[in-house]
XYZ file of C-alpha atoms in Angstrom:
237
model
C 0.102 0.047 -0.054
C 1.330 3.137 -0.978
C -0.061 6.681 1.122
C 0.160 9.925 -0.848
C -0.515 13.354 0.870
C -2.015 16.116 -1.043
C -1.511 19.286 1.249
C -2.888 22.951 0.347
C -5.725 25.245 0.965
C -6.829 25.148 -2.653
C -9.340 23.108 -4.151
C -7.964 19.865 -5.021
C -10.443 17.674 -5.814
C -11.148 17.502 -9.843
C -6.941 16.701 -10.089
C -7.299 13.752 -7.484
C -10.681 12.691 -8.774
C -9.062 12.536 -12.133
C -6.259 11.013 -10.549
C -8.195 8.124 -8.870
C -10.507 7.406 -11.770
C -6.796 6.588 -13.583
C -5.235 4.311 -11.246
C -8.343 2.217 -11.029
C -8.570 1.967 -14.841
C -4.760 0.573 -14.578
C -6.171 -2.074 -12.161
C -5.242 -0.398 -8.533
C -7.130 -0.558 -6.083
C -7.719 3.177 -4.704
C -8.952 4.858 -1.417
C -9.388 8.546 -1.817
C -9.536 10.392 2.016
C -11.604 13.615 2.526
C -9.257 15.243 4.996
C -10.902 18.668 4.042
C -12.182 21.253 6.504
C -15.657 21.053 5.250
C -15.827 17.053 4.112
C -16.547 18.916 0.497
C -16.399 15.229 -1.242
C -19.897 13.888 0.560
C -21.525 17.140 -1.894
C -19.361 16.349 -5.021
C -20.155 12.166 -4.875
C -23.210 11.734 -2.713
C -26.318 13.223 -1.171
C -26.864 16.285 -0.301
C -29.060 15.328 2.525
C -26.771 12.413 4.112
C -23.282 11.831 5.376
C -21.166 9.622 3.941
C -18.647 7.177 5.490
C -16.967 4.876 2.270
C -18.709 4.788 -1.382
C -17.764 3.719 -4.228
C -17.579 6.298 -6.979
C -16.030 5.759 -10.824
C -14.336 1.918 -9.707
C -12.675 3.481 -6.681
C -13.286 4.477 -2.781
C -13.927 8.108 -1.349
C -13.874 8.130 2.464
C -15.989 11.416 3.342
C -17.116 12.670 6.636
C -14.414 11.510 9.329
C -13.067 14.119 11.173
C -9.642 12.388 11.485
C -7.399 9.323 10.219
C -7.976 7.294 13.561
C -11.701 7.573 13.361
C -11.508 6.558 9.544
C -9.613 3.550 10.694
C -12.010 2.602 13.420
C -14.593 2.690 11.204
C -12.812 0.178 8.803
C -12.294 -2.050 11.759
C -15.963 -2.109 12.260
C -16.870 -2.983 9.017
C -14.148 -5.436 8.852
C -12.007 -4.078 5.986
C -7.984 -4.133 5.792
C -6.858 -0.824 4.684
C -3.928 -2.884 3.370
C -5.687 -4.045 0.789
C -5.742 -0.799 -1.546
C -2.859 -0.003 -3.607
C -2.833 3.638 -2.865
C -4.372 5.717 -0.482
C -4.326 9.066 -1.559
C -5.795 11.989 1.232
C -6.843 15.589 0.213
C -5.112 17.122 3.514
C -6.546 20.763 4.526
C -7.303 19.750 8.637
C -3.711 20.027 9.514
C -4.161 17.492 12.509
C -6.200 14.865 10.475
C -3.304 12.389 9.885
C -0.460 11.143 12.731
C 2.835 11.850 12.079
C 3.415 7.957 11.555
C 1.310 8.388 8.665
C 3.100 11.297 7.300
C 6.504 9.776 7.872
C 5.614 6.422 5.893
C 3.876 8.035 3.038
C 5.824 7.461 -0.261
C 4.898 10.897 -1.713
C 4.072 14.417 -0.132
C 2.767 17.247 -2.129
C 1.967 20.658 -1.772
C -0.457 22.045 -3.797
C -1.260 25.935 -4.688
C -3.239 28.268 -7.013
C -2.089 31.725 -7.968
C -4.633 33.061 -5.741
C -3.500 35.464 -3.040
C -6.073 33.775 -0.243
C -4.713 30.159 -1.199
C -1.212 31.086 -1.238
C -1.156 33.071 2.207
C -3.639 30.655 4.021
C -1.406 27.797 2.519
C 1.721 29.588 4.498
C 0.065 29.915 7.349
C -1.211 26.288 7.294
C 2.350 25.270 6.536
C 3.814 26.934 9.635
C 0.855 26.185 12.186
C 1.274 22.584 11.139
C 4.993 22.415 11.302
C 4.850 23.702 14.901
C 2.594 20.950 16.256
C 4.854 18.287 14.077
C 8.517 19.602 14.456
C 10.027 16.421 13.418
C 8.570 16.694 10.152
C 10.767 19.318 8.660
C 12.604 16.903 6.639
C 9.812 15.687 4.507
C 10.295 16.453 0.937
C 7.203 18.202 -0.699
C 6.559 17.904 -4.661
C 5.425 21.123 -5.651
C 2.213 21.331 -7.687
C 0.391 24.253 -8.773
C -3.328 24.118 -9.979
C -5.988 25.924 -11.934
C -3.036 27.954 -13.556
C -3.836 30.207 -16.558
C -1.616 32.312 -19.268
C -1.043 35.629 -16.709
C 1.502 37.919 -15.959
C 1.984 36.164 -12.492
C 3.418 32.804 -12.920
C 4.850 29.976 -10.771
C 8.398 31.399 -11.101
C 7.232 34.031 -9.109
C 5.055 32.006 -6.587
C 8.734 29.566 -6.233
C 10.467 33.132 -5.297
C 8.653 32.553 -1.829
C 9.860 29.138 -0.994
C 11.725 30.692 2.182
C 8.114 31.160 3.623
C 7.460 27.466 3.789
C 9.303 25.799 6.567
C 9.742 22.163 4.923
C 11.673 20.858 2.037
C 10.653 21.708 -1.530
C 11.833 19.684 -4.729
C 13.542 21.552 -7.173
C 11.030 20.936 -10.038
C 7.504 21.709 -10.225
C 4.317 20.388 -11.632
C 2.242 22.863 -13.305
C -1.287 21.762 -14.352
C -3.023 24.172 -16.743
C -6.746 25.302 -16.725
C -8.733 26.750 -19.668
C -12.424 27.420 -20.041
C -13.640 23.443 -21.108
C -11.511 22.686 -17.927
C -13.370 24.636 -15.923
C -16.793 23.650 -17.568
C -16.217 20.230 -16.663
C -15.054 20.825 -13.393
C -18.748 22.554 -12.564
C -20.637 19.714 -14.046
C -19.003 16.814 -12.043
C -19.694 19.050 -8.796
C -23.343 19.062 -10.020
C -24.535 16.131 -11.549
C -21.806 13.756 -9.911
C -20.119 12.392 -13.234
C -16.644 12.432 -14.218
C -15.401 13.090 -17.945
C -11.886 13.085 -19.029
C -12.693 12.820 -22.695
C -13.271 16.348 -23.235
C -10.270 17.719 -20.738
C -7.778 19.972 -22.639
C -4.536 17.911 -23.825
C -2.464 20.153 -21.837
C -4.266 18.891 -19.052
C -4.192 15.490 -19.535
C -0.805 15.263 -20.491
C 0.251 16.909 -17.136
C -1.770 14.475 -15.267
C -0.399 11.657 -16.986
C 3.234 12.930 -16.226
C 2.303 13.225 -12.570
C 0.980 9.529 -12.142
C 4.244 8.403 -14.011
C 6.466 10.774 -11.269
C 4.225 9.086 -8.246
C 4.003 5.397 -9.315
C 5.679 2.442 -11.321
C 2.936 2.750 -13.867
C 5.085 2.955 -17.273
C 3.791 5.725 -19.978
C 2.074 2.565 -21.807
C 0.098 1.442 -19.015
C -1.022 4.974 -18.210
C -1.891 5.855 -21.610
C -4.129 2.500 -22.033
C -5.897 3.342 -18.407
C -6.763 7.149 -20.135
C -7.642 5.591 -23.601
C -10.228 2.870 -21.570
C -11.724 5.734 -19.376
C -12.181 8.063 -22.287
C -14.119 5.281 -24.394
C -16.080 4.465 -21.338
C -14.972 1.289 -20.250
C -14.913 1.937 -16.526
């Protein structure tokens, strides 16, 4: 079982839903854990009038409505589910105390996610400093930087990178920049309202970077990832 941590105060949900869909299409068992402050995934994939625990969505599982990793593990034990049955457990982290120090330490990949918005940048910086104050032993963790919802503008990730000194953890030199356009925005909105994920209409740039992210974080090769993408686009999942 591999654990991925996607931390940051920007909306990561669309990227993670696409990521999990492609992994499941590649015959990987995936659990996506909602560690956001508002438990947003309950709205995105479930019923508005009832909370979710663990549900299947697009052939992978989503855990939402839990206040901590410990609460999730208690629920899994009660249900007789062994977490080790999953190939990947992916956390969307906004709640700084959601996961234990041990989980952060054993994570296969830790990513720091941000967009170009001033709110998410400053709130994310505050979050990172507060998180490390509670967990000073984690300063040696290496984070992969991911920029989301990026558009062509005067502000770019080079400027954001220049502010790395504000973050009290180690960051990779290379960042992953996920582009964004009107079609991607439309699909994101549609997913939230109709609870149906569509990857085929995404821009080629978006899909290219998404595949690159999977290749970087998994042992899957380009051929396997491309096959998984084609299966999803053809609706074979």
